[in-house]
């Protein structure tokens, strides 16, 4: 059985989300168990509780020796406010765990990867369970928890380490104590709700701070706002432009992003979930 604890380091979910996931697991994944931390349902302005409440909820899950995996409930903004303290306060129990999430959870995944704590994994989150299409992304993660590799990003070769991030999250990480060493990695990036000129600006940042990548793949770029003038390049053209300028091999597309097709990317070399 994979024992999964769910917390919300950024923004809250509802009890309807929790009930929907509990039903799905009971009906289709009886070898798993899920436990929602009460912190998931707190509200403090934008956040799922105060910084201290979110930190305590995450540490309760990460440091519990009876738990195999920590699944982040939802993205939104906020995990960066607690990530550095959280990683510093994790104990030996956390080192055996799998941590799954994406988007804003990239701050935590980055910090965990840098510190060598557990298995950080880019993957969809429980909040999607109430969506008609998003539930398939949730199933993909639950299948992977059970040892099924079908939901992994197809380009993973098991030989070259990989990492996956939301583009703006990664740009904000550069130069901070949470930024891991991504030299010789295949980096996959995706974005949502950013203008094309902003995407270009983010690639400018990354091409100058991560020049020693083994290669870059572009995931989905969705919900691009309409600007008052045409930028002149589409997302893939932007990625290719900056990769060429920095000497980074552009490797094509990746099936990651803010869509129901979002695939799983374990940081480092692809591996099964930590629990059997």
mmCIF file of C-alpha atoms in Angstrom:
data_model
loop_
_atom_site.group_PDB
_atom_site.id
_atom_site.type_symbol
_atom_site.label_atom_id
_atom_site.label_comp_id
_atom_site.label_asym_id
_atom_site.label_seq_id
_atom_site.Cartn_x
_atom_site.Cartn_y
_atom_site.Cartn_z
ATOM 1 C CA UNK A 1 0.000 0.000 0.000
ATOM 2 C CA UNK A 2 1.189 3.508 -0.837
ATOM 3 C CA UNK A 3 0.331 5.816 2.050
ATOM 4 C CA UNK A 4 -0.109 9.330 0.669
ATOM 5 C CA UNK A 5 -0.375 12.516 2.731
ATOM 6 C CA UNK A 6 -1.755 15.666 1.100
ATOM 7 C CA UNK A 7 -0.968 19.223 2.179
ATOM 8 C CA UNK A 8 -1.340 22.648 0.561
ATOM 9 C CA UNK A 9 1.847 24.765 0.753
ATOM 10 C CA UNK A 10 0.308 27.589 -1.294
ATOM 11 C CA UNK A 11 -3.461 27.954 -1.797
ATOM 12 C CA UNK A 12 -6.394 25.985 -0.357
ATOM 13 C CA UNK A 13 -8.638 23.314 -1.790
ATOM 14 C CA UNK A 14 -12.200 22.519 -0.734
ATOM 15 C CA UNK A 15 -13.580 19.533 1.091
ATOM 16 C CA UNK A 16 -15.356 18.629 -2.153
ATOM 17 C CA UNK A 17 -11.952 18.108 -3.756
ATOM 18 C CA UNK A 18 -10.923 15.889 -0.875
ATOM 19 C CA UNK A 19 -14.115 13.842 -1.001
ATOM 20 C CA UNK A 20 -13.795 13.343 -4.757
ATOM 21 C CA UNK A 21 -10.237 12.052 -4.456
ATOM 22 C CA UNK A 22 -11.136 9.796 -1.548
ATOM 23 C CA UNK A 23 -13.944 8.258 -3.634
ATOM 24 C CA UNK A 24 -11.638 7.757 -6.603
ATOM 25 C CA UNK A 25 -9.007 6.037 -4.480
ATOM 26 C CA UNK A 26 -11.568 3.837 -2.705
ATOM 27 C CA UNK A 27 -13.160 2.739 -5.993
ATOM 28 C CA UNK A 28 -10.131 2.373 -8.259
ATOM 29 C CA UNK A 29 -6.966 2.292 -6.112
ATOM 30 C CA UNK A 30 -7.625 0.179 -3.014
ATOM 31 C CA UNK A 31 -3.866 -0.414 -2.599
ATOM 32 C CA UNK A 32 -3.398 3.289 -1.892
ATOM 33 C CA UNK A 33 -4.527 5.364 1.055
ATOM 34 C CA UNK A 34 -4.866 9.144 1.065
ATOM 35 C CA UNK A 35 -4.969 11.445 4.053
ATOM 36 C CA UNK A 36 -5.699 15.161 3.768
ATOM 37 C CA UNK A 37 -4.074 17.397 6.334
ATOM 38 C CA UNK A 38 -6.607 19.818 7.809
ATOM 39 C CA UNK A 39 -4.327 22.657 6.761
ATOM 40 C CA UNK A 40 -5.492 22.093 3.146
ATOM 41 C CA UNK A 41 -8.812 23.751 3.974
ATOM 42 C CA UNK A 42 -7.594 26.786 5.896
ATOM 43 C CA UNK A 43 -7.854 30.258 4.386
ATOM 44 C CA UNK A 44 -5.727 33.266 5.232
ATOM 45 C CA UNK A 45 -6.043 35.871 2.510
ATOM 46 C CA UNK A 46 -4.625 34.316 -0.653
ATOM 47 C CA UNK A 47 -3.111 31.369 1.183
ATOM 48 C CA UNK A 48 -4.089 28.024 2.722
ATOM 49 C CA UNK A 49 -3.421 29.328 6.210
ATOM 50 C CA UNK A 50 -0.653 31.528 7.520
ATOM 51 C CA UNK A 51 2.947 30.864 6.531
ATOM 52 C CA UNK A 52 3.430 29.081 9.863
ATOM 53 C CA UNK A 53 0.318 26.923 9.408
ATOM 54 C CA UNK A 54 1.383 25.926 5.904
ATOM 55 C CA UNK A 55 4.899 25.156 7.099
ATOM 56 C CA UNK A 56 3.618 23.033 9.967
ATOM 57 C CA UNK A 57 1.229 21.154 7.669
ATOM 58 C CA UNK A 58 4.005 20.327 5.227
ATOM 59 C CA UNK A 59 6.387 19.200 7.969
ATOM 60 C CA UNK A 60 3.689 17.066 9.605
ATOM 61 C CA UNK A 61 3.404 15.156 6.329
ATOM 62 C CA UNK A 62 7.082 15.112 5.332
ATOM 63 C CA UNK A 63 8.410 14.019 8.724
ATOM 64 C CA UNK A 64 5.765 11.351 9.429
ATOM 65 C CA UNK A 65 7.454 7.920 9.211
ATOM 66 C CA UNK A 66 4.087 6.272 8.515
ATOM 67 C CA UNK A 67 3.750 8.144 5.192
ATOM 68 C CA UNK A 68 5.326 7.069 1.883
ATOM 69 C CA UNK A 69 4.549 10.072 -0.309
ATOM 70 C CA UNK A 70 3.592 13.740 0.026
ATOM 71 C CA UNK A 71 1.260 14.967 -2.696
ATOM 72 C CA UNK A 72 0.817 18.719 -2.912
ATOM 73 C CA UNK A 73 -2.876 19.580 -3.152
ATOM 74 C CA UNK A 74 -2.744 22.611 -5.435
ATOM 75 C CA UNK A 75 -0.505 25.260 -6.931
ATOM 76 C CA UNK A 76 -1.197 28.954 -6.911
ATOM 77 C CA UNK A 77 1.313 31.309 -5.326
ATOM 78 C CA UNK A 78 2.883 30.809 -1.923
ATOM 79 C CA UNK A 79 5.173 27.819 -1.462
ATOM 80 C CA UNK A 80 8.283 29.989 -1.893
ATOM 81 C CA UNK A 81 7.439 31.772 1.369
ATOM 82 C CA UNK A 82 7.980 28.550 3.359
ATOM 83 C CA UNK A 83 10.181 26.394 1.118
ATOM 84 C CA UNK A 84 13.604 27.206 2.529
ATOM 85 C CA UNK A 85 12.530 26.735 6.155
ATOM 86 C CA UNK A 86 10.627 23.567 5.291
ATOM 87 C CA UNK A 87 13.596 21.903 3.622
ATOM 88 C CA UNK A 88 15.883 22.863 6.530
ATOM 89 C CA UNK A 89 13.466 21.312 9.056
ATOM 90 C CA UNK A 90 12.855 17.998 7.325
ATOM 91 C CA UNK A 91 14.203 14.914 9.065
ATOM 92 C CA UNK A 92 15.332 11.442 7.999
ATOM 93 C CA UNK A 93 11.738 10.314 7.408
ATOM 94 C CA UNK A 94 11.423 12.884 4.624
ATOM 95 C CA UNK A 95 14.441 11.451 2.815
ATOM 96 C CA UNK A 96 12.573 8.247 1.986
ATOM 97 C CA UNK A 97 9.522 9.980 0.530
ATOM 98 C CA UNK A 98 8.244 10.914 -2.900
ATOM 99 C CA UNK A 99 7.055 14.535 -3.272
ATOM 100 C CA UNK A 100 4.689 15.288 -6.161
ATOM 101 C CA UNK A 101 3.391 18.570 -7.578
ATOM 102 C CA UNK A 102 4.160 21.202 -10.189
ATOM 103 C CA UNK A 103 3.706 24.879 -11.059
ATOM 104 C CA UNK A 104 4.229 26.892 -7.842
ATOM 105 C CA UNK A 105 5.323 23.678 -6.122
ATOM 106 C CA UNK A 106 8.481 23.970 -8.195
ATOM 107 C CA UNK A 107 9.998 26.027 -5.378
ATOM 108 C CA UNK A 108 9.713 23.042 -3.059
ATOM 109 C CA UNK A 109 10.752 20.492 -5.677
ATOM 110 C CA UNK A 110 13.850 22.584 -6.421
ATOM 111 C CA UNK A 111 14.799 22.900 -2.765
ATOM 112 C CA UNK A 112 14.275 19.210 -2.117
ATOM 113 C CA UNK A 113 16.354 18.282 -5.144
ATOM 114 C CA UNK A 114 19.172 20.595 -4.134
ATOM 115 C CA UNK A 115 19.184 19.158 -0.608
ATOM 116 C CA UNK A 116 18.970 15.543 -1.772
ATOM 117 C CA UNK A 117 15.748 14.941 0.141
ATOM 118 C CA UNK A 118 13.456 12.226 -1.211
ATOM 119 C CA UNK A 119 12.311 11.993 -4.821
ATOM 120 C CA UNK A 120 10.922 15.298 -6.142
ATOM 121 C CA UNK A 121 8.481 14.701 -8.992
ATOM 122 C CA UNK A 122 6.710 17.015 -11.435
ATOM 123 C CA UNK A 123 3.128 15.729 -11.630
ATOM 124 C CA UNK A 124 -0.506 16.772 -11.533
ATOM 125 C CA UNK A 125 -2.239 17.515 -8.239
ATOM 126 C CA UNK A 126 -5.433 16.491 -6.387
ATOM 127 C CA UNK A 127 -7.230 19.769 -7.179
ATOM 128 C CA UNK A 128 -7.786 18.473 -10.725
ATOM 129 C CA UNK A 129 -9.890 15.522 -9.556
ATOM 130 C CA UNK A 130 -13.180 17.410 -9.931
ATOM 131 C CA UNK A 131 -12.450 18.350 -13.551
ATOM 132 C CA UNK A 132 -13.910 16.152 -16.292
ATOM 133 C CA UNK A 133 -10.546 15.937 -18.069
ATOM 134 C CA UNK A 134 -8.295 16.657 -15.110
ATOM 135 C CA UNK A 135 -9.295 13.451 -13.360
ATOM 136 C CA UNK A 136 -7.266 11.534 -15.952
ATOM 137 C CA UNK A 137 -4.167 13.482 -14.923
ATOM 138 C CA UNK A 138 -4.874 12.537 -11.310
ATOM 139 C CA UNK A 139 -5.255 8.892 -12.311
ATOM 140 C CA UNK A 140 -1.906 9.109 -14.095
ATOM 141 C CA UNK A 141 -0.201 10.034 -10.820
ATOM 142 C CA UNK A 142 -2.066 7.397 -8.821
ATOM 143 C CA UNK A 143 -1.081 4.770 -11.391
ATOM 144 C CA UNK A 144 2.536 5.893 -11.098
ATOM 145 C CA UNK A 145 2.375 5.657 -7.309
ATOM 146 C CA UNK A 146 1.446 2.023 -7.911
ATOM 147 C CA UNK A 147 4.489 1.411 -10.099
ATOM 148 C CA UNK A 148 2.986 1.971 -13.559
ATOM 149 C CA UNK A 149 5.449 3.979 -15.715
ATOM 150 C CA UNK A 150 2.927 4.707 -18.494
ATOM 151 C CA UNK A 151 2.343 8.258 -17.252
ATOM 152 C CA UNK A 152 5.985 9.310 -17.480
ATOM 153 C CA UNK A 153 7.058 11.963 -19.976
ATOM 154 C CA UNK A 154 7.821 9.918 -23.131
ATOM 155 C CA UNK A 155 11.192 11.533 -23.805
ATOM 156 C CA UNK A 156 12.765 10.342 -20.537
ATOM 157 C CA UNK A 157 15.526 7.911 -21.415
ATOM 158 C CA UNK A 158 16.685 6.796 -17.965
ATOM 159 C CA UNK A 159 20.236 7.863 -18.815
ATOM 160 C CA UNK A 160 20.190 11.667 -18.713
ATOM 161 C CA UNK A 161 18.900 13.389 -15.565
ATOM 162 C CA UNK A 162 15.848 15.577 -16.079
ATOM 163 C CA UNK A 163 13.867 18.258 -14.267
ATOM 164 C CA UNK A 164 10.633 20.080 -15.084
ATOM 165 C CA UNK A 165 9.464 23.516 -14.021
ATOM 166 C CA UNK A 166 6.997 26.255 -14.682
ATOM 167 C CA UNK A 167 9.073 28.840 -16.538
ATOM 168 C CA UNK A 168 8.443 31.852 -14.304
ATOM 169 C CA UNK A 169 8.923 29.750 -11.159
ATOM 170 C CA UNK A 170 12.311 28.601 -12.394
ATOM 171 C CA UNK A 171 13.318 32.135 -13.347
ATOM 172 C CA UNK A 172 12.449 33.315 -9.834
ATOM 173 C CA UNK A 173 14.541 30.498 -8.342
ATOM 174 C CA UNK A 174 17.755 31.446 -10.086
ATOM 175 C CA UNK A 175 20.256 33.014 -7.732
ATOM 176 C CA UNK A 176 18.427 31.835 -4.599
ATOM 177 C CA UNK A 177 19.493 29.239 -2.002
ATOM 178 C CA UNK A 178 16.774 26.911 -3.366
ATOM 179 C CA UNK A 179 18.174 26.627 -6.884
ATOM 180 C CA UNK A 180 19.564 23.158 -7.659
ATOM 181 C CA UNK A 181 22.455 22.380 -9.968
ATOM 182 C CA UNK A 182 20.893 21.524 -13.342
ATOM 183 C CA UNK A 183 24.126 21.144 -15.291
ATOM 184 C CA UNK A 184 23.919 18.225 -17.733
ATOM 185 C CA UNK A 185 20.158 17.854 -17.187
ATOM 186 C CA UNK A 186 17.416 17.897 -19.762
ATOM 187 C CA UNK A 187 15.274 20.784 -18.578
ATOM 188 C CA UNK A 188 11.577 20.863 -19.428
ATOM 189 C CA UNK A 189 9.625 24.096 -19.010
ATOM 190 C CA UNK A 190 5.984 25.102 -19.409
ATOM 191 C CA UNK A 191 3.983 28.256 -18.848
ATOM 192 C CA UNK A 192 0.453 29.535 -18.392
ATOM 193 C CA UNK A 193 -1.157 32.980 -18.486
ATOM 194 C CA UNK A 194 1.927 34.942 -19.542
ATOM 195 C CA UNK A 195 2.282 37.290 -22.520
ATOM 196 C CA UNK A 196 4.663 36.182 -25.253
ATOM 197 C CA UNK A 197 6.999 39.077 -24.496
ATOM 198 C CA UNK A 198 7.130 37.874 -20.900
ATOM 199 C CA UNK A 199 7.977 34.360 -22.054
ATOM 200 C CA UNK A 200 10.764 35.827 -24.173
ATOM 201 C CA UNK A 201 12.063 37.757 -21.164
ATOM 202 C CA UNK A 202 12.022 34.613 -19.011
ATOM 203 C CA UNK A 203 14.000 32.691 -21.607
ATOM 204 C CA UNK A 204 16.500 35.558 -21.696
ATOM 205 C CA UNK A 205 17.030 35.038 -17.980
ATOM 206 C CA UNK A 206 17.368 31.259 -18.174
ATOM 207 C CA UNK A 207 19.588 31.210 -21.235
ATOM 208 C CA UNK A 208 22.070 33.355 -19.337
ATOM 209 C CA UNK A 209 21.920 31.440 -16.054
ATOM 210 C CA UNK A 210 21.652 27.805 -17.247
ATOM 211 C CA UNK A 211 23.989 27.533 -20.233
ATOM 212 C CA UNK A 212 25.327 24.056 -19.358
ATOM 213 C CA UNK A 213 22.121 22.094 -19.824
ATOM 214 C CA UNK A 214 22.161 18.804 -21.718
ATOM 215 C CA UNK A 215 19.146 20.173 -23.558
ATOM 216 C CA UNK A 216 15.803 21.908 -23.235
ATOM 217 C CA UNK A 217 12.284 20.770 -24.055
ATOM 218 C CA UNK A 218 9.264 23.051 -24.222
ATOM 219 C CA UNK A 219 6.006 21.907 -22.689
ATOM 220 C CA UNK A 220 2.625 23.496 -23.252
ATOM 221 C CA UNK A 221 2.227 27.271 -23.207
ATOM 222 C CA UNK A 222 -1.438 27.978 -22.506
ATOM 223 C CA UNK A 223 -3.844 30.842 -21.832
ATOM 224 C CA UNK A 224 -1.520 33.410 -23.412
ATOM 225 C CA UNK A 225 -3.118 36.855 -22.955
ATOM 226 C CA UNK A 226 -3.719 38.918 -26.073
ATOM 227 C CA UNK A 227 -1.356 41.873 -26.284
ATOM 228 C CA UNK A 228 -1.933 45.195 -28.060
ATOM 229 C CA UNK A 229 0.571 44.178 -30.733
ATOM 230 C CA UNK A 230 1.732 40.913 -32.258
ATOM 231 C CA UNK A 231 5.002 39.755 -30.720
ATOM 232 C CA UNK A 232 6.337 38.143 -33.882
ATOM 233 C CA UNK A 233 7.382 34.754 -32.527
ATOM 234 C CA UNK A 234 5.389 31.828 -31.194
ATOM 235 C CA UNK A 235 6.485 30.034 -27.984
ATOM 236 C CA UNK A 236 8.538 27.358 -29.696
ATOM 237 C CA UNK A 237 10.287 29.952 -31.850
ATOM 238 C CA UNK A 238 11.156 31.876 -28.684
ATOM 239 C CA UNK A 239 12.591 28.752 -27.047
ATOM 240 C CA UNK A 240 14.623 27.890 -30.132
ATOM 241 C CA UNK A 241 15.927 31.469 -30.442
ATOM 242 C CA UNK A 242 17.294 31.637 -26.897
ATOM 243 C CA UNK A 243 18.607 28.074 -26.906
ATOM 244 C CA UNK A 244 20.551 28.785 -30.086
ATOM 245 C CA UNK A 245 21.962 31.996 -28.629
ATOM 246 C CA UNK A 246 23.103 30.210 -25.451
ATOM 247 C CA UNK A 247 24.340 27.059 -27.172
ATOM 248 C CA UNK A 248 21.736 24.898 -25.430
ATOM 249 C CA UNK A 249 20.492 21.948 -27.539
ATOM 250 C CA UNK A 250 16.780 22.409 -28.253
ATOM 251 C CA UNK A 251 15.249 18.933 -28.115
ATOM 252 C CA UNK A 252 11.639 19.609 -29.108
ATOM 253 C CA UNK A 253 8.429 19.399 -27.117
ATOM 254 C CA UNK A 254 7.521 17.757 -23.813
ATOM 255 C CA UNK A 255 4.077 16.651 -22.666
ATOM 256 C CA UNK A 256 3.990 18.771 -19.519
ATOM 257 C CA UNK A 257 2.018 21.824 -18.524
ATOM 258 C CA UNK A 258 -1.247 23.215 -17.241
ATOM 259 C CA UNK A 259 -3.320 20.751 -19.246
ATOM 260 C CA UNK A 260 -4.946 17.373 -18.664
ATOM 261 C CA UNK A 261 -2.113 15.829 -20.704
ATOM 262 C CA UNK A 262 0.457 16.824 -18.056
ATOM 263 C CA UNK A 263 2.987 13.995 -17.723
ATOM 264 C CA UNK A 264 5.164 12.885 -14.832
ATOM 265 C CA UNK A 265 8.839 13.873 -14.604
ATOM 266 C CA UNK A 266 10.874 12.541 -11.675
ATOM 267 C CA UNK A 267 13.811 14.832 -10.997
ATOM 268 C CA UNK A 268 17.120 13.167 -11.780
ATOM 269 C CA UNK A 269 16.755 9.804 -13.484
ATOM 270 C CA UNK A 270 13.267 8.394 -14.023
ATOM 271 C CA UNK A 271 12.387 5.875 -11.353
ATOM 272 C CA UNK A 272 9.324 4.268 -9.807
ATOM 273 C CA UNK A 273 7.621 5.831 -6.798
ATOM 274 C CA UNK A 274 9.428 5.539 -3.478
ATOM 275 C CA UNK A 275 6.786 3.203 -2.064
ATOM 276 C CA UNK A 276 6.021 -0.288 -3.315
#
